[in-house]
mmCIF file of N, CA, C and O in Angstrom:
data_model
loop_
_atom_site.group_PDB
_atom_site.id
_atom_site.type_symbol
_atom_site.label_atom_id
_atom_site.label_comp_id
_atom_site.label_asym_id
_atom_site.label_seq_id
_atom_site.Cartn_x
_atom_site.Cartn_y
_atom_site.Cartn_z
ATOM 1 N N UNK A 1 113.759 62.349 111.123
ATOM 2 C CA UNK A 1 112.704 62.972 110.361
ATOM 3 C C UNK A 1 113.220 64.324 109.862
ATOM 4 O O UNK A 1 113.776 65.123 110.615
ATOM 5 N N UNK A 2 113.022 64.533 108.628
ATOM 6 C CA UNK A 2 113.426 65.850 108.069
ATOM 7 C C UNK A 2 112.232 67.105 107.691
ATOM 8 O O UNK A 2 111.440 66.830 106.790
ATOM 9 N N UNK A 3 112.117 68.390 108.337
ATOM 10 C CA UNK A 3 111.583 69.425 107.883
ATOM 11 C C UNK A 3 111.810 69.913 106.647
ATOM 12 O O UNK A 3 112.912 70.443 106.512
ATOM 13 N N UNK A 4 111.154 69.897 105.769
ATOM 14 C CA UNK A 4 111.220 71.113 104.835
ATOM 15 C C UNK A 4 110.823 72.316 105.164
ATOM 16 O O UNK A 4 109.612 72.196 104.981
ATOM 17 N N UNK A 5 111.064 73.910 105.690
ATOM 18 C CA UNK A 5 110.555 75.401 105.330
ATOM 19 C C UNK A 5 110.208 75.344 104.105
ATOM 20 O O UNK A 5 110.737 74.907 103.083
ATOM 21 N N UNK A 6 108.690 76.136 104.491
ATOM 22 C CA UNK A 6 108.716 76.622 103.194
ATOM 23 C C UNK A 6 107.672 77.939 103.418
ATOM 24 O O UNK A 6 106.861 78.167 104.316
ATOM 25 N N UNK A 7 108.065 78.733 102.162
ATOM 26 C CA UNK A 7 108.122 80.008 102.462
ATOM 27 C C UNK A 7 106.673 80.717 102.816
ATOM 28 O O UNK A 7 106.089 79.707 103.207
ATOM 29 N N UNK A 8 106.049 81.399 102.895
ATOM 30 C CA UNK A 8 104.939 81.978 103.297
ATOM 31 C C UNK A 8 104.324 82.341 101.478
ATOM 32 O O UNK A 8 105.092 83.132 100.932
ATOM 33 N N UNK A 9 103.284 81.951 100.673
ATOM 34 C CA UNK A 9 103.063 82.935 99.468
ATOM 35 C C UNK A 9 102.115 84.019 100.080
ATOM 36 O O UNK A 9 101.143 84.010 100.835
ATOM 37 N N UNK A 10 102.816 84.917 99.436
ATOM 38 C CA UNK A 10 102.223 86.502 99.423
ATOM 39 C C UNK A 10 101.369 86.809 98.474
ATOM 40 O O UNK A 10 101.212 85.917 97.640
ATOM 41 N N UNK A 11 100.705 87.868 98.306
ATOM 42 C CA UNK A 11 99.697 88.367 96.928
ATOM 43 C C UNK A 11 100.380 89.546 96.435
ATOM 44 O O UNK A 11 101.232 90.176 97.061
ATOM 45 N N UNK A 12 100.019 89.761 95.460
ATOM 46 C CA UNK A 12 100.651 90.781 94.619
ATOM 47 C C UNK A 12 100.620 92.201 95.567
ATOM 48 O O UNK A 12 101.598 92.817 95.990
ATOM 49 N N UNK A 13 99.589 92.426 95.705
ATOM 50 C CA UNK A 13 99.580 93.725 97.169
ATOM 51 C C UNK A 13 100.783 93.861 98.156
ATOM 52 O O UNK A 13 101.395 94.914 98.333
ATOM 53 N N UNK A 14 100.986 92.971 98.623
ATOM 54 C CA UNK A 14 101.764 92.606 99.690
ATOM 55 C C UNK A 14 103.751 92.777 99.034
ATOM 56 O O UNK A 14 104.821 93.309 99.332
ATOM 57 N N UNK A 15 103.077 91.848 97.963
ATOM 58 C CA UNK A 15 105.227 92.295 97.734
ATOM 59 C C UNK A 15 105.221 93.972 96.725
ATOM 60 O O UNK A 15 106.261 94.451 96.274
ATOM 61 N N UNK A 16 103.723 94.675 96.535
ATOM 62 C CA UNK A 16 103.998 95.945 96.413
ATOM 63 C C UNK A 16 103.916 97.036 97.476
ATOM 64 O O UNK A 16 104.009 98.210 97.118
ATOM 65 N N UNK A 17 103.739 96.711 98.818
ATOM 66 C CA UNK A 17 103.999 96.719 99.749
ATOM 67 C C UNK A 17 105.802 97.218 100.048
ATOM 68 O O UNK A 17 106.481 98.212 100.304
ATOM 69 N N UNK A 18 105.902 96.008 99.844
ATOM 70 C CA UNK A 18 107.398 95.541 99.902
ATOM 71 C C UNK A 18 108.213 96.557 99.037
ATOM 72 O O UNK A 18 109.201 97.160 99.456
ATOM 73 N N UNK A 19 107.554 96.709 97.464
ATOM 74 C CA UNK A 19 108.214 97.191 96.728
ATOM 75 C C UNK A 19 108.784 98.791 96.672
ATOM 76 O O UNK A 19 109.839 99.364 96.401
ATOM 77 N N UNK A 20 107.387 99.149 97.110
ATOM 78 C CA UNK A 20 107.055 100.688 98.137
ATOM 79 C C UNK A 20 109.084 101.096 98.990
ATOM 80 O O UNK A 20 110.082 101.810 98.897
ATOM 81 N N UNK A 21 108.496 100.045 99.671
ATOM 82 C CA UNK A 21 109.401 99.870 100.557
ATOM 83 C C UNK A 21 111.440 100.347 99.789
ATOM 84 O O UNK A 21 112.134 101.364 99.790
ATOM 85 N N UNK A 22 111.562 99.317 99.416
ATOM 86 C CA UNK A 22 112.961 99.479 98.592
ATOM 87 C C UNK A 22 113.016 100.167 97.904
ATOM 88 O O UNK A 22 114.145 100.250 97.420
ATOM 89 N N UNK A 23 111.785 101.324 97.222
ATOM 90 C CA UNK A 23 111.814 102.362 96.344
ATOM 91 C C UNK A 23 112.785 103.534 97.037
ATOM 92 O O UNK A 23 113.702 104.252 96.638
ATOM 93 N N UNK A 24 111.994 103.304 98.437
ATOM 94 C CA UNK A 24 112.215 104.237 99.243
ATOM 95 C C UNK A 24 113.977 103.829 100.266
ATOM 96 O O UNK A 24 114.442 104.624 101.083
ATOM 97 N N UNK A 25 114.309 103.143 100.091
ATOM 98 C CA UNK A 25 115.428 102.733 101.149
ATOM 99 C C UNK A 25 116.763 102.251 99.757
ATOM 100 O O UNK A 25 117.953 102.550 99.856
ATOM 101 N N UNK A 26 116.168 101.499 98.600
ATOM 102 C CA UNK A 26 116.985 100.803 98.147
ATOM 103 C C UNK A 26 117.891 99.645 98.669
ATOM 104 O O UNK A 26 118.740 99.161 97.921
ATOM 105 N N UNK A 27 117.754 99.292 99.673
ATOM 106 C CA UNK A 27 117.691 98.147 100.212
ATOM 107 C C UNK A 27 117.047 97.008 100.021
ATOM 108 O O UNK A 27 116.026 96.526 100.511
ATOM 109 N N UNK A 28 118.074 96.539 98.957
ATOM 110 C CA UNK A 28 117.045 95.182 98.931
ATOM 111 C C UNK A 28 116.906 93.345 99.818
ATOM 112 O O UNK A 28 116.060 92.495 100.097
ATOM 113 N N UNK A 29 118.530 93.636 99.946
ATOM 114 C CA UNK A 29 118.745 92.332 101.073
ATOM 115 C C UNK A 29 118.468 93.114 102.622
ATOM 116 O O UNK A 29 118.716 92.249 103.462
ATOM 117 N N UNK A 30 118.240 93.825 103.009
ATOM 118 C CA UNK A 30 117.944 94.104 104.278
ATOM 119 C C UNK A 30 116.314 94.154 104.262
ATOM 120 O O UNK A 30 115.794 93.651 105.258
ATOM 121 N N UNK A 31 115.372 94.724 103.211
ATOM 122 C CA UNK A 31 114.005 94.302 103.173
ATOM 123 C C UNK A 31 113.765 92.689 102.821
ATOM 124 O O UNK A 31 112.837 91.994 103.235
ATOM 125 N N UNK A 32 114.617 92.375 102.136
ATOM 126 C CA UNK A 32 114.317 90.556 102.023
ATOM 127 C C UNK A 32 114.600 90.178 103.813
ATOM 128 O O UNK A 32 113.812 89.762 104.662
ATOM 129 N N UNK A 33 115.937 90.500 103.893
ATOM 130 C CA UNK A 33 116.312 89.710 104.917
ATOM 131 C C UNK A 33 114.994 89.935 106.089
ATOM 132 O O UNK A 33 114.557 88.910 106.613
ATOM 133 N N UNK A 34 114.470 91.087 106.425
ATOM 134 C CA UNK A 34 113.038 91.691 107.620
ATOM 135 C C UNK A 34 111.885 90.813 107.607
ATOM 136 O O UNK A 34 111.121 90.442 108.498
ATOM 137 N N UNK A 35 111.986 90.479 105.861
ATOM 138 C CA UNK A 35 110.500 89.468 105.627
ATOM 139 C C UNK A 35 110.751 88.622 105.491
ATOM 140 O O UNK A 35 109.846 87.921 105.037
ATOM 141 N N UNK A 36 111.811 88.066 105.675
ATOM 142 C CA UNK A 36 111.760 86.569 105.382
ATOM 143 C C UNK A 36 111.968 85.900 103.757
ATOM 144 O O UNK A 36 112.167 84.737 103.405
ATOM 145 N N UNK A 37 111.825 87.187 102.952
ATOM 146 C CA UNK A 37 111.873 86.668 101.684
ATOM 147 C C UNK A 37 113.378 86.886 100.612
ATOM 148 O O UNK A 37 114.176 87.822 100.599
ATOM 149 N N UNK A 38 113.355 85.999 100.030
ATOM 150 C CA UNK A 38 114.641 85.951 99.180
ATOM 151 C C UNK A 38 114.914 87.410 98.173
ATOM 152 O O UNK A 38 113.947 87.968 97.656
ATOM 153 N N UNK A 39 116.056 87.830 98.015
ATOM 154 C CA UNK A 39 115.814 88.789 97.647
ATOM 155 C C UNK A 39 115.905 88.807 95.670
ATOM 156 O O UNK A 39 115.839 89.732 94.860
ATOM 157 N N UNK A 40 116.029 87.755 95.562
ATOM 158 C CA UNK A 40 115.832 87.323 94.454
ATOM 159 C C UNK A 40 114.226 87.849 93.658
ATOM 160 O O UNK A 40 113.848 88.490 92.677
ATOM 161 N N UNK A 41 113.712 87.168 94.707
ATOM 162 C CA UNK A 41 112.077 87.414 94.482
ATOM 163 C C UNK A 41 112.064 88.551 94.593
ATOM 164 O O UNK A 41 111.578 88.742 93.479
ATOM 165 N N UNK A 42 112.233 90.001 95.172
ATOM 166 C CA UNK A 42 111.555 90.749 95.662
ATOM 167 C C UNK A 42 112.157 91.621 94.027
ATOM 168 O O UNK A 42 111.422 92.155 93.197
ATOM 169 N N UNK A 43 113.504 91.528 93.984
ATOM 170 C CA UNK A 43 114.017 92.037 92.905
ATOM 171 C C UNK A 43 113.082 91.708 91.415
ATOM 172 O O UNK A 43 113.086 92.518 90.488
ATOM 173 N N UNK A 44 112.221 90.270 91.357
ATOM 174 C CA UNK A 44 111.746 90.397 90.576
ATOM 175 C C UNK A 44 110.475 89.996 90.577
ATOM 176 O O UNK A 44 110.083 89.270 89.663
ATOM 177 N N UNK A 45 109.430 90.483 91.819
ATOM 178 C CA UNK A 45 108.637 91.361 91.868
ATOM 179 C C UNK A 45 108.805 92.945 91.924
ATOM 180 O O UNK A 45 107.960 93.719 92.372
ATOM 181 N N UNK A 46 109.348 93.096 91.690
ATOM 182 C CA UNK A 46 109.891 94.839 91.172
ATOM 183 C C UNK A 46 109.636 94.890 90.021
ATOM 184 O O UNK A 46 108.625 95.528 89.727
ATOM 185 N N UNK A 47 110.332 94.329 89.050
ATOM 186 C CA UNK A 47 110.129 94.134 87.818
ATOM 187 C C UNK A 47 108.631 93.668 87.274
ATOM 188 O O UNK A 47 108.188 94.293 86.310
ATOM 189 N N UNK A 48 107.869 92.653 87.815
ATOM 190 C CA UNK A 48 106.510 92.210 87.173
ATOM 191 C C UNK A 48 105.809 93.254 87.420
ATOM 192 O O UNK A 48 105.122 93.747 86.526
ATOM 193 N N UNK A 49 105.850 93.774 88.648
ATOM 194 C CA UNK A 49 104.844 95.323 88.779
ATOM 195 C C UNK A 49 104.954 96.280 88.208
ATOM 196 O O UNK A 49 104.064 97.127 88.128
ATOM 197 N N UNK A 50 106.113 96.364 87.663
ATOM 198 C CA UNK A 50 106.467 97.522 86.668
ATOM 199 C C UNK A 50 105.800 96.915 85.153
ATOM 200 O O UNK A 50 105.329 97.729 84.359
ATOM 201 N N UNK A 51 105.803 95.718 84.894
ATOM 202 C CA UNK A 51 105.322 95.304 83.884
ATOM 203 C C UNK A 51 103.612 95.434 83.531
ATOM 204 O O UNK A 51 102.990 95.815 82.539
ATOM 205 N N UNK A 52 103.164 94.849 85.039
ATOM 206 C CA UNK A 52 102.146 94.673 85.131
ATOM 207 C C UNK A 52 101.644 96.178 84.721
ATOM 208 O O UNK A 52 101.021 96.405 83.684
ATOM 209 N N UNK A 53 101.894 96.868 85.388
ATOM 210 C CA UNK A 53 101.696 98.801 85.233
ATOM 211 C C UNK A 53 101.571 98.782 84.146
ATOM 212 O O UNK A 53 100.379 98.724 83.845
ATOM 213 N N UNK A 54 102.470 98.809 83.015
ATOM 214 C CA UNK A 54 102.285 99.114 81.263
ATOM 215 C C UNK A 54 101.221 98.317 80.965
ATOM 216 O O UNK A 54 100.363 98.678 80.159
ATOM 217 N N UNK A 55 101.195 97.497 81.408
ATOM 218 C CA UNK A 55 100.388 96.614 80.113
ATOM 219 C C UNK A 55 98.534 96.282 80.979
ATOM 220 O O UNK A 55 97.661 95.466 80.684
ATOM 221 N N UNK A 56 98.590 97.221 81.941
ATOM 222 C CA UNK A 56 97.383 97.056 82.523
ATOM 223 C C UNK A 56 95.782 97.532 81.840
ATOM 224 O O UNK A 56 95.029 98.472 82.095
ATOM 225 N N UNK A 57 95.722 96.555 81.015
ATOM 226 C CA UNK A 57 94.289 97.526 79.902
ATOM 227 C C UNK A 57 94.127 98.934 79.734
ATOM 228 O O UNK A 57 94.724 99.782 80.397
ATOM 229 N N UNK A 58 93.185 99.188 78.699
ATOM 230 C CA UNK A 58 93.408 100.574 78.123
ATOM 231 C C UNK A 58 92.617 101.263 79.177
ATOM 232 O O UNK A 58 91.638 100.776 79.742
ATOM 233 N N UNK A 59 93.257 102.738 79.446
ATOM 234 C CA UNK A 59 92.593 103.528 79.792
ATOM 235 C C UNK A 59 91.610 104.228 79.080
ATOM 236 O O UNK A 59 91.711 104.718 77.955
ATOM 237 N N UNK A 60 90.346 104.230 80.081
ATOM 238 C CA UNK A 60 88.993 104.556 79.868
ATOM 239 C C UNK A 60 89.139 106.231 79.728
ATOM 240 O O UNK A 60 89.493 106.883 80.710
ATOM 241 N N UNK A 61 88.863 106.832 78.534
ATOM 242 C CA UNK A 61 88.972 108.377 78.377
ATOM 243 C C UNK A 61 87.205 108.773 78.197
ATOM 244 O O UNK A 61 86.492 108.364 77.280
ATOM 245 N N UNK A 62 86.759 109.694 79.369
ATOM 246 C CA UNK A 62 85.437 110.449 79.383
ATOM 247 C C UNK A 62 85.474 111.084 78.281
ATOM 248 O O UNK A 62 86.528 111.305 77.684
ATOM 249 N N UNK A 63 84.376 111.439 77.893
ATOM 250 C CA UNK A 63 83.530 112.108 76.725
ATOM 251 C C UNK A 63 83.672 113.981 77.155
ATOM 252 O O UNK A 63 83.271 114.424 78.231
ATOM 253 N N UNK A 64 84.166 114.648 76.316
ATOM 254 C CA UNK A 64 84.503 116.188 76.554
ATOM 255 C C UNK A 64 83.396 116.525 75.767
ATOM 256 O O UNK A 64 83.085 115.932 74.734
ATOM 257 N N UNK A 65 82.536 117.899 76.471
ATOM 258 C CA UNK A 65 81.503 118.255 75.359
ATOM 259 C C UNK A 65 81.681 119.738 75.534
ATOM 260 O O UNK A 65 81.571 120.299 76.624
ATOM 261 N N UNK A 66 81.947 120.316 74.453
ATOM 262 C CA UNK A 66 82.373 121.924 74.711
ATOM 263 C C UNK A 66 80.890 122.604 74.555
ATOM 264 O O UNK A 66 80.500 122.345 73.416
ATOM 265 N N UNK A 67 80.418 122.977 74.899
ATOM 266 C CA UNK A 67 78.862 123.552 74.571
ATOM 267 C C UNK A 67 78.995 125.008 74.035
ATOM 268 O O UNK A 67 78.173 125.525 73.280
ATOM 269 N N UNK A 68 79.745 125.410 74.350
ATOM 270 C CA UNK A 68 80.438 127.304 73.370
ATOM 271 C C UNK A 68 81.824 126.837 73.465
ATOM 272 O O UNK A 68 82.342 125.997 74.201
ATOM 273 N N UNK A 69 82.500 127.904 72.152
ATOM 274 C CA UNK A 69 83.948 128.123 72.617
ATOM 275 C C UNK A 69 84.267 128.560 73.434
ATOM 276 O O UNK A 69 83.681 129.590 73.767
ATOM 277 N N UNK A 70 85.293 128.104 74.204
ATOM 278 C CA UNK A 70 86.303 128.341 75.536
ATOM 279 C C UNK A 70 87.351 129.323 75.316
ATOM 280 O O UNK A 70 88.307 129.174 74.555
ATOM 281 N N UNK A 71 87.094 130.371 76.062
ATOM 282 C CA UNK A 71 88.096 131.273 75.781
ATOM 283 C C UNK A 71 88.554 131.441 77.266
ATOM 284 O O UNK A 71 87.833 131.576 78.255
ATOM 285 N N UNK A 72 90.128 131.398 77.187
ATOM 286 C CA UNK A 72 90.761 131.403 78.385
ATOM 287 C C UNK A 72 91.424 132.937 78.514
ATOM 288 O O UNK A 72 91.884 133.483 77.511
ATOM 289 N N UNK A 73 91.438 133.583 79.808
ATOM 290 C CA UNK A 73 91.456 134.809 80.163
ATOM 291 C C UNK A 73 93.363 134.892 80.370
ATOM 292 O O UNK A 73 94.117 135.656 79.767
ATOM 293 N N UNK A 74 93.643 134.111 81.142
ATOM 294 C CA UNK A 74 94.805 133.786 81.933
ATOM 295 C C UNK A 74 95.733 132.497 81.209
ATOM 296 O O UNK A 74 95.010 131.707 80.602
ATOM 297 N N UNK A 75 96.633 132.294 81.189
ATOM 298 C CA UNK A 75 97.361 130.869 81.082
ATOM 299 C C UNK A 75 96.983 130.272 82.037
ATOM 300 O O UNK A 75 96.546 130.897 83.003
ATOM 301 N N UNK A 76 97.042 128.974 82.033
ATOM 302 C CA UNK A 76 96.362 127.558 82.915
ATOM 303 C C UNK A 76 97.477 126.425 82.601
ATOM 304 O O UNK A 76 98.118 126.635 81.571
ATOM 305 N N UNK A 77 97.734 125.520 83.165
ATOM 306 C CA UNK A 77 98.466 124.598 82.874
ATOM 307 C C UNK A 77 97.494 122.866 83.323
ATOM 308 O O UNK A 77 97.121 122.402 84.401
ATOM 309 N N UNK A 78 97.410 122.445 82.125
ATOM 310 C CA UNK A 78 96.631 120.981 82.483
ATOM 311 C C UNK A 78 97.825 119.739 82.280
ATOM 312 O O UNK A 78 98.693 119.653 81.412
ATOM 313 N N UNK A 79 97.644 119.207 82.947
ATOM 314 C CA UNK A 79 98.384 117.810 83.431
ATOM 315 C C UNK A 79 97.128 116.292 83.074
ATOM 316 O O UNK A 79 95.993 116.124 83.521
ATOM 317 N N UNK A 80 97.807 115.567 82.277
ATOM 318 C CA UNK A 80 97.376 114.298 81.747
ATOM 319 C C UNK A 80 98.192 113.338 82.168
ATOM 320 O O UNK A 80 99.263 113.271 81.563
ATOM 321 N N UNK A 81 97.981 112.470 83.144
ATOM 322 C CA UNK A 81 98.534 111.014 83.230
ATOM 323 C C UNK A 81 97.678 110.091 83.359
ATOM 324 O O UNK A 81 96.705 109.892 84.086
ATOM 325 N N UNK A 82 98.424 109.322 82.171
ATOM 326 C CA UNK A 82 97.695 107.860 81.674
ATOM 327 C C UNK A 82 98.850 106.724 81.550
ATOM 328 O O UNK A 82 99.835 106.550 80.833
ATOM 329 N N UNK A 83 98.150 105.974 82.734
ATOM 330 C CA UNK A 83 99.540 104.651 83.374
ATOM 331 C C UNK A 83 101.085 105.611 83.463
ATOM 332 O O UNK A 83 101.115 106.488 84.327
ATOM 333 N N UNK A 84 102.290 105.429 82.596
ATOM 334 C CA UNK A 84 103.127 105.831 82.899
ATOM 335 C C UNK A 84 104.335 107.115 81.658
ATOM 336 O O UNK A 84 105.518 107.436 81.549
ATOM 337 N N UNK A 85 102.853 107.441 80.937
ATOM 338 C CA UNK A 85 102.710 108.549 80.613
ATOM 339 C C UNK A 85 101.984 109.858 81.221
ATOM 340 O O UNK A 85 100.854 109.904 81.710
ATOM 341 N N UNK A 86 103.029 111.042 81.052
ATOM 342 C CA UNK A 86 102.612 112.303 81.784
ATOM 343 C C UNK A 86 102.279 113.271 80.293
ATOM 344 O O UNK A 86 103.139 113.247 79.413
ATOM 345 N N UNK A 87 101.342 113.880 80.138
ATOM 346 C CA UNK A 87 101.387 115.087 79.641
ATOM 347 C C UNK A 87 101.180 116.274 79.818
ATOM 348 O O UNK A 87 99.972 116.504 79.867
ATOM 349 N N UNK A 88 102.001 117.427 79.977
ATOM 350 C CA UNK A 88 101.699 119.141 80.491
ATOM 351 C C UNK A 88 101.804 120.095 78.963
ATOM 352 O O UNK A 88 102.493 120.248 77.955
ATOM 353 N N UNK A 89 100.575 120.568 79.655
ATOM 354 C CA UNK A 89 100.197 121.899 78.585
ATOM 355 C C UNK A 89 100.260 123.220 79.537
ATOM 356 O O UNK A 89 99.958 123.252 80.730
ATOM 357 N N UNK A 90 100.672 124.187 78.821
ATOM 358 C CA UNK A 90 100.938 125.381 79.476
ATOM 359 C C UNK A 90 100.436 126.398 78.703
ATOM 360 O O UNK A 90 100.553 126.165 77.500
ATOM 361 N N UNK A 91 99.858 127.567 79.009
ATOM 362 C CA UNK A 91 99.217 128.304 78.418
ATOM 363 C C UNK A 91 98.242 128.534 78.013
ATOM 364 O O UNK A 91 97.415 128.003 78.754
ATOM 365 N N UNK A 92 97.539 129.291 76.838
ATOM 366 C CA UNK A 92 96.020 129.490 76.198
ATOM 367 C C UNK A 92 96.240 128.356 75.900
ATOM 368 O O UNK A 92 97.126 127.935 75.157
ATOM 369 N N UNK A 93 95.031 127.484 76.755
ATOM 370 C CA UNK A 93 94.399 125.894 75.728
ATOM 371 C C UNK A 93 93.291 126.080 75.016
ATOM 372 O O UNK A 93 92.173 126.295 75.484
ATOM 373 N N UNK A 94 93.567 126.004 73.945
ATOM 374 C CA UNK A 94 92.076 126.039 73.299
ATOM 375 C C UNK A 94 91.466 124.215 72.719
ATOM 376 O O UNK A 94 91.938 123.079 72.768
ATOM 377 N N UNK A 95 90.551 124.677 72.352
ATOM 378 C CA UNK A 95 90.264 123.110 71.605
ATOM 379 C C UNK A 95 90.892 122.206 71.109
ATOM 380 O O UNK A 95 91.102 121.076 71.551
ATOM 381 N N UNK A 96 91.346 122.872 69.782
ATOM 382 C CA UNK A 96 92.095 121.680 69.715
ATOM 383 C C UNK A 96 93.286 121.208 69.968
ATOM 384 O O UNK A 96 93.734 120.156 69.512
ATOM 385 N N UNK A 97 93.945 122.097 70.833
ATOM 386 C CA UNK A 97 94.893 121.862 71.623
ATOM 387 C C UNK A 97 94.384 120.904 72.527
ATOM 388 O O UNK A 97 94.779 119.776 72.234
ATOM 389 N N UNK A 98 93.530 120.950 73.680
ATOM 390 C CA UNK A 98 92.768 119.736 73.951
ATOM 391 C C UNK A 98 92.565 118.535 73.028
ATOM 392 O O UNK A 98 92.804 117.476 73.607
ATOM 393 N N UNK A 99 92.379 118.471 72.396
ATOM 394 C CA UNK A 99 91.891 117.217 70.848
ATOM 395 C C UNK A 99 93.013 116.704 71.259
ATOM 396 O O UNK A 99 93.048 115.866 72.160
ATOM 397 N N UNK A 100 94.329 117.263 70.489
ATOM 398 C CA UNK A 100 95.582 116.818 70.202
ATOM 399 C C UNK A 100 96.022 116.041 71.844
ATOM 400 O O UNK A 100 96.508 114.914 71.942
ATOM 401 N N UNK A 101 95.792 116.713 72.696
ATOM 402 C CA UNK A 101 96.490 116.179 74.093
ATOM 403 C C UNK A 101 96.038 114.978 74.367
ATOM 404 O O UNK A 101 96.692 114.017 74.772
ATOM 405 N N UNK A 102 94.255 115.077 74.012
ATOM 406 C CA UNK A 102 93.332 113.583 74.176
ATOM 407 C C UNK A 102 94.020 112.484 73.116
ATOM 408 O O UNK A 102 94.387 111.321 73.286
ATOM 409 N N UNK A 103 94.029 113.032 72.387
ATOM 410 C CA UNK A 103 94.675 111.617 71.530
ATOM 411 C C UNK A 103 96.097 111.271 71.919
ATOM 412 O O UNK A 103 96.605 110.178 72.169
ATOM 413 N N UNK A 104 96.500 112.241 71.907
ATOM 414 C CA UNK A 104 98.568 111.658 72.428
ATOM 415 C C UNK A 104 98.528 111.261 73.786
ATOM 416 O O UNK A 104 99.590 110.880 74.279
ATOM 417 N N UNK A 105 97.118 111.284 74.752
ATOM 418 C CA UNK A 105 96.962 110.668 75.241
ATOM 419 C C UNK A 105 96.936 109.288 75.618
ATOM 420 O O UNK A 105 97.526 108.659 76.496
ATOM 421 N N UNK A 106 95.644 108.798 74.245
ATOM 422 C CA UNK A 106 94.941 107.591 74.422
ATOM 423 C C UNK A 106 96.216 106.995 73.176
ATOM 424 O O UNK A 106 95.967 105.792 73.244
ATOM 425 N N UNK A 107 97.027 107.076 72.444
ATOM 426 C CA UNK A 107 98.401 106.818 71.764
ATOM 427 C C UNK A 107 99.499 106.077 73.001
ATOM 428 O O UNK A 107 100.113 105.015 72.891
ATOM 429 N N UNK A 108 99.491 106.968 74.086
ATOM 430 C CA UNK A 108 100.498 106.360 74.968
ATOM 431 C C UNK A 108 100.234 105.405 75.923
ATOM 432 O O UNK A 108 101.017 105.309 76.867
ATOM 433 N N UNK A 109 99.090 104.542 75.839
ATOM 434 C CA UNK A 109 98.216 103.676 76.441
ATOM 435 C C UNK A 109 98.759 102.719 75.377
ATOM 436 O O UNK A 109 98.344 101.562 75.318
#
């Protein structure tokens, strides 16, 4: 009588789990080899999650309502990340410096 193994399926959580993992070690046949899993796979679940990331529907941008002009006393620095775009502003932000950031925002989506 002959056995077939066969492998355990995982959920997407789980081999980002994993993926966590080899970010941090770069090890990829020694994290395959721990779980049991081929490292074939893990190499490309690396890749679909990275895919999955870009192309994960548009980000939802809230409604800004300035009720007076904003006048800033000090420089400030605001930080925008949307999926695997970053944007930094430094200095007097005024409006439409805001405007411009919201849209090159919702552009890199």
């Amino acid at each position: 009588m002959m056995f077939i193994a066969r492998m355990a399926r995982h959920d997407a959580n789980w081999w980002a789990e994993r993926v966590k993992e080899l970010a941090q070690s770069g090890d990829a046949a020694g994290i395959a080899r721990r779980h049991s899993v081929r490292e074939r796979t893990l190499i490309w679940w690396r890749s679909e999650l990275e895919r999955r990331a870009r192309t994960a529907g548009p980000t939802r941008l809230l409604p800004v309502v300035v009720t007076r002009p904003a006048t800033v006393e000090r420089d400030i620095e605001l930080v925008v990340e949307a999926g695997p775009a970053r944007i930094t502003m430094r200095g007097a932000i005024t409006a439409e410096h805001l405007a411009a950031l919201v849209a090159a925002a919702a552009r890199a989506c």
